[in-house]
Coordinates of C-alpha atoms in Angstrom, one line a residue:
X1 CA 126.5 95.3 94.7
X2 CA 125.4 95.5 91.2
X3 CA 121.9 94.3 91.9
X4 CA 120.4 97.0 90.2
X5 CA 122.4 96.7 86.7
X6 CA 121.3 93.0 87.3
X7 CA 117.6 93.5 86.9
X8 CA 117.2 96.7 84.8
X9 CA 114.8 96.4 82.3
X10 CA 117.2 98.9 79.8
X11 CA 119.6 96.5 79.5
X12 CA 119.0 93.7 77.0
X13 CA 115.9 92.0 78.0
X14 CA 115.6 88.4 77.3
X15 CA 112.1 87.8 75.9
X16 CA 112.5 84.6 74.7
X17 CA 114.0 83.6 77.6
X18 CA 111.4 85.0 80.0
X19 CA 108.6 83.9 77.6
X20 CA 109.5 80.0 77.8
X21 CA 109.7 80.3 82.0
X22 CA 106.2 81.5 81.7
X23 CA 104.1 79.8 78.8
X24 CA 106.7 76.7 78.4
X25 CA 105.4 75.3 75.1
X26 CA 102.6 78.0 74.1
X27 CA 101.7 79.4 70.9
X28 CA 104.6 81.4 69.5
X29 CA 104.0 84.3 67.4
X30 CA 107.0 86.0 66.1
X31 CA 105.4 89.9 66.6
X32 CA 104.3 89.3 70.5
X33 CA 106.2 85.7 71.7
X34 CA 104.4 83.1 73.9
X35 CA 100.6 83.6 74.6
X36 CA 98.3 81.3 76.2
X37 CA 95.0 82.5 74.9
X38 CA 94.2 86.3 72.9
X39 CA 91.1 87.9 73.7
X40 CA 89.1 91.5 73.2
X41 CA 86.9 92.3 76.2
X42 CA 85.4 94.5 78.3
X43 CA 84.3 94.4 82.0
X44 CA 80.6 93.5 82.5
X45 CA 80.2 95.5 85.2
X46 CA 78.4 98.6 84.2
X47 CA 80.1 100.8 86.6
X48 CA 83.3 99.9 86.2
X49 CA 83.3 99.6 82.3
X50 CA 81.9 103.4 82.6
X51 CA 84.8 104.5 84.4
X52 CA 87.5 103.1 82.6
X53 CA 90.0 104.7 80.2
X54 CA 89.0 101.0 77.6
X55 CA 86.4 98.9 78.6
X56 CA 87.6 98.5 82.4
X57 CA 88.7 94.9 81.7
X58 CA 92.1 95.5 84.2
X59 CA 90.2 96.8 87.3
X60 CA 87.6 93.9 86.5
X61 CA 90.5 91.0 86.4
X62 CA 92.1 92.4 90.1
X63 CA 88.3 93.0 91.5
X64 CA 87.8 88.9 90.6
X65 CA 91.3 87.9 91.8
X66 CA 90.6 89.9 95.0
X67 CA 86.9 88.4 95.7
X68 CA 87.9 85.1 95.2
X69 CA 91.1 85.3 97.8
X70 CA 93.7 84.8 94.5
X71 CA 95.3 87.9 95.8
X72 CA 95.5 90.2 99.3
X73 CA 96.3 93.3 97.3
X74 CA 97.2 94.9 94.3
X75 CA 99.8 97.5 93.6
X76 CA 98.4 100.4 91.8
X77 CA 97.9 103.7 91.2
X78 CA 95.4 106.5 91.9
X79 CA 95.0 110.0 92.2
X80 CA 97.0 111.8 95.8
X81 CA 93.9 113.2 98.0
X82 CA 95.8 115.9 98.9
X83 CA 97.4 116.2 95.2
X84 CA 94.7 115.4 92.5
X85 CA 97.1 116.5 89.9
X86 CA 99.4 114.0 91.1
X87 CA 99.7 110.6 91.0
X88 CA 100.3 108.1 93.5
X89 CA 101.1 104.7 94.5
X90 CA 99.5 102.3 96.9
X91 CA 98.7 98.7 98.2
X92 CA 94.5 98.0 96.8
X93 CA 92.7 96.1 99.4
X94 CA 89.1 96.2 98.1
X95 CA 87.0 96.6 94.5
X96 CA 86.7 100.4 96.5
X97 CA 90.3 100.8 96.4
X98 CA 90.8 99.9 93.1
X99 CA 88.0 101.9 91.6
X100 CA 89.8 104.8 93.1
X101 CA 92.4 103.5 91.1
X102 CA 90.2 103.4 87.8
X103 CA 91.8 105.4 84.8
X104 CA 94.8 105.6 83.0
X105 CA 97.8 108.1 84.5
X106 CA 99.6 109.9 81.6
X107 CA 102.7 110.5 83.6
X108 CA 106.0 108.8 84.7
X109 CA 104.9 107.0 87.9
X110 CA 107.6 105.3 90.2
X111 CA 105.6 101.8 91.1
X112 CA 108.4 100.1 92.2
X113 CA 108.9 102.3 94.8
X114 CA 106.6 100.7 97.1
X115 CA 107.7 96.9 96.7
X116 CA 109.7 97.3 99.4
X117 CA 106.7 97.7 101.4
X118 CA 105.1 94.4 100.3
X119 CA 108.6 92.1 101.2
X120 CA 108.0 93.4 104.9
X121 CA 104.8 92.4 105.3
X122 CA 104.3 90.2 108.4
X123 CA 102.0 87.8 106.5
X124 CA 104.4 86.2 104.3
X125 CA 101.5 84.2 103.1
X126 CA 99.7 86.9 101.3
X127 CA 99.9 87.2 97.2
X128 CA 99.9 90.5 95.3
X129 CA 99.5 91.9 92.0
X130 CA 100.4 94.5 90.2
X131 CA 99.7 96.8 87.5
X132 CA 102.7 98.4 85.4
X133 CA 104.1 99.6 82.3
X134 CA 106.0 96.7 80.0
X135 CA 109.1 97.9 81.5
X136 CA 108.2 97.5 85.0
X137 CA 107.1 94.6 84.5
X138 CA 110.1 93.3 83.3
X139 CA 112.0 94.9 86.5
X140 CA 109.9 92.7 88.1
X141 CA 110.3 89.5 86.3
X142 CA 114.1 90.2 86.2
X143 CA 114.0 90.2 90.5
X144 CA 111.8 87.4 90.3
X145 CA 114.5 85.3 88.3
X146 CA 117.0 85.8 91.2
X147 CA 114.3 84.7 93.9
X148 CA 113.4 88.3 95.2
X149 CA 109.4 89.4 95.0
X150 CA 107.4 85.5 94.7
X151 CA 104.8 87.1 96.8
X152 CA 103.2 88.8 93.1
X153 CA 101.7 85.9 91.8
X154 CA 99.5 88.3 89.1
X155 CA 101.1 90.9 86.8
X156 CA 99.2 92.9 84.5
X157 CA 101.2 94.9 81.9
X158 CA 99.9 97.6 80.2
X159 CA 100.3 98.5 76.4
X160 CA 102.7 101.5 76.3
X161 CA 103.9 103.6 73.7
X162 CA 106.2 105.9 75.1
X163 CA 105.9 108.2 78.5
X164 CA 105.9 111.8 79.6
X165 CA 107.4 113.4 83.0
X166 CA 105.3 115.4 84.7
X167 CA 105.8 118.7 82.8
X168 CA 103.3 117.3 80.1
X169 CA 100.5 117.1 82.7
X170 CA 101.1 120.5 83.8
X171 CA 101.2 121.9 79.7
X172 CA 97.6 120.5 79.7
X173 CA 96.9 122.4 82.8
X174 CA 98.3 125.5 81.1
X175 CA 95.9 124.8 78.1
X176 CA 92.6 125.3 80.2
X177 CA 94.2 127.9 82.2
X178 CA 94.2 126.5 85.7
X179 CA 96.9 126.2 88.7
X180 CA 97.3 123.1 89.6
X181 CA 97.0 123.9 93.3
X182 CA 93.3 125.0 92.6
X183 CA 92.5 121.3 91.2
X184 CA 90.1 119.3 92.7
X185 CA 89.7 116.4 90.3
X186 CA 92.1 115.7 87.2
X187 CA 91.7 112.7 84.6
X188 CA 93.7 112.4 81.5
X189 CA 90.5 110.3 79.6
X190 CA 86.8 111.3 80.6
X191 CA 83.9 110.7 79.3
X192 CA 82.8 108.8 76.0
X193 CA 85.9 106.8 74.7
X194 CA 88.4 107.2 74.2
X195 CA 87.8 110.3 76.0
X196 CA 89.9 113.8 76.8
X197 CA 91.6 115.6 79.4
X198 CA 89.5 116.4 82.2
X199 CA 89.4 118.8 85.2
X200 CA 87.2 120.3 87.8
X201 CA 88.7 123.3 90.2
X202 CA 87.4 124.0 94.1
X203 CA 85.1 125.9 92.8
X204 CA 83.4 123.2 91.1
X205 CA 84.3 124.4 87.9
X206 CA 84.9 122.2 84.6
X207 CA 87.3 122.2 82.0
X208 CA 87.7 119.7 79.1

């Protein structure tokens, strides 16, 4: 039907275009487009700031929107339970959720394949967000142009310089000598910023 061709971010994204549908007559500048407001931050939440990859200011913005009833849910992505190693995608409900969710995943991650999962939802009432990569986003804002996916009133792009599939992640693995079926816990930044590659085996033991 051509649908996909239609709104895939590869092919010739119109910033300017999309820019003016969401800031109308904002400040222009000609190395980022339309902006409402710039500003550097950091959550003020302690534990959350801790946790974060830079500052925590992302998982802070979706905890607010979700307290104060902006949003039902968020479209994320955290570690599998079952798979630390790998990463997976799911509907936030609560700040718990999305503090599972805290961290950034240095590996291609398929986000949009659970919007399908948000148009069925009985209450067609409920808003989401969601957290992706620039191009993602601009999936997203491409469906939302042709009337597909109102329901995610927030989107939070991420700064992105280029990706790796998951054979990177399992080079790192490599480097400290582990399986990746013996991982317990994996994060690509731990500890004080900007942080390194982190893991801890069933065992309980740590590699950096």
């Amino acid at each position: 039907c051509g649908l996909c061709l239609k709104v895939c971010p590869a092919k010739d994204f119109e910033f300017k275009k999309f820019n003016k549908i969401l800031f109308k007559d904002k400040s222009f500048h000609p190395s980022i487009g339309y902006f409402d407001s710039l500003y550097a931050a950091h959550a003020s939440d302690e534990s959350i700031r801790e946790n974060a990859s830079s500052g925590g200011i992302v998982t802070a913005l979706l905890v607010y929107a979700l307290e104060k009833g902006f949003i039902q849910g968020v479209i994320s992505t955290r570690s599998d339970n079952k798979k630390p190693y790998s990463p997976q995608i799911f509907i936030a409900r609560t700040k718990e959720d999305l503090l599972k969710a805290q961290g950034s995943k240095y590996c291609l991650s398929p986000t949009n394949s659970i919007l399908r999962k948000i148009k069925d939802i009985n209450n067609q009432n409920s808003k989401f967000a969601l957290v992706g990569l620039p191009c993602q986003i601009q999936n997203i804002r491409r469906m939302q142009a042709i009337g597909l996916y109102q329901n995610l009133t927030l989107l939070i792009g991420l700064f992105c310089g280029w990706n790796m599939n998951f054979k990177g992640t399992e080079y790192l693995l490599d480097q400290v000598n582990i399986n990746k079926k013996n991982v317990a816990d994996m994060k690509y930044r731990f500890g004080e910023w900007p942080g390194g590659f982190y893991v801890r085996d069933k065992l309980g033991k740590q590699y950096k």
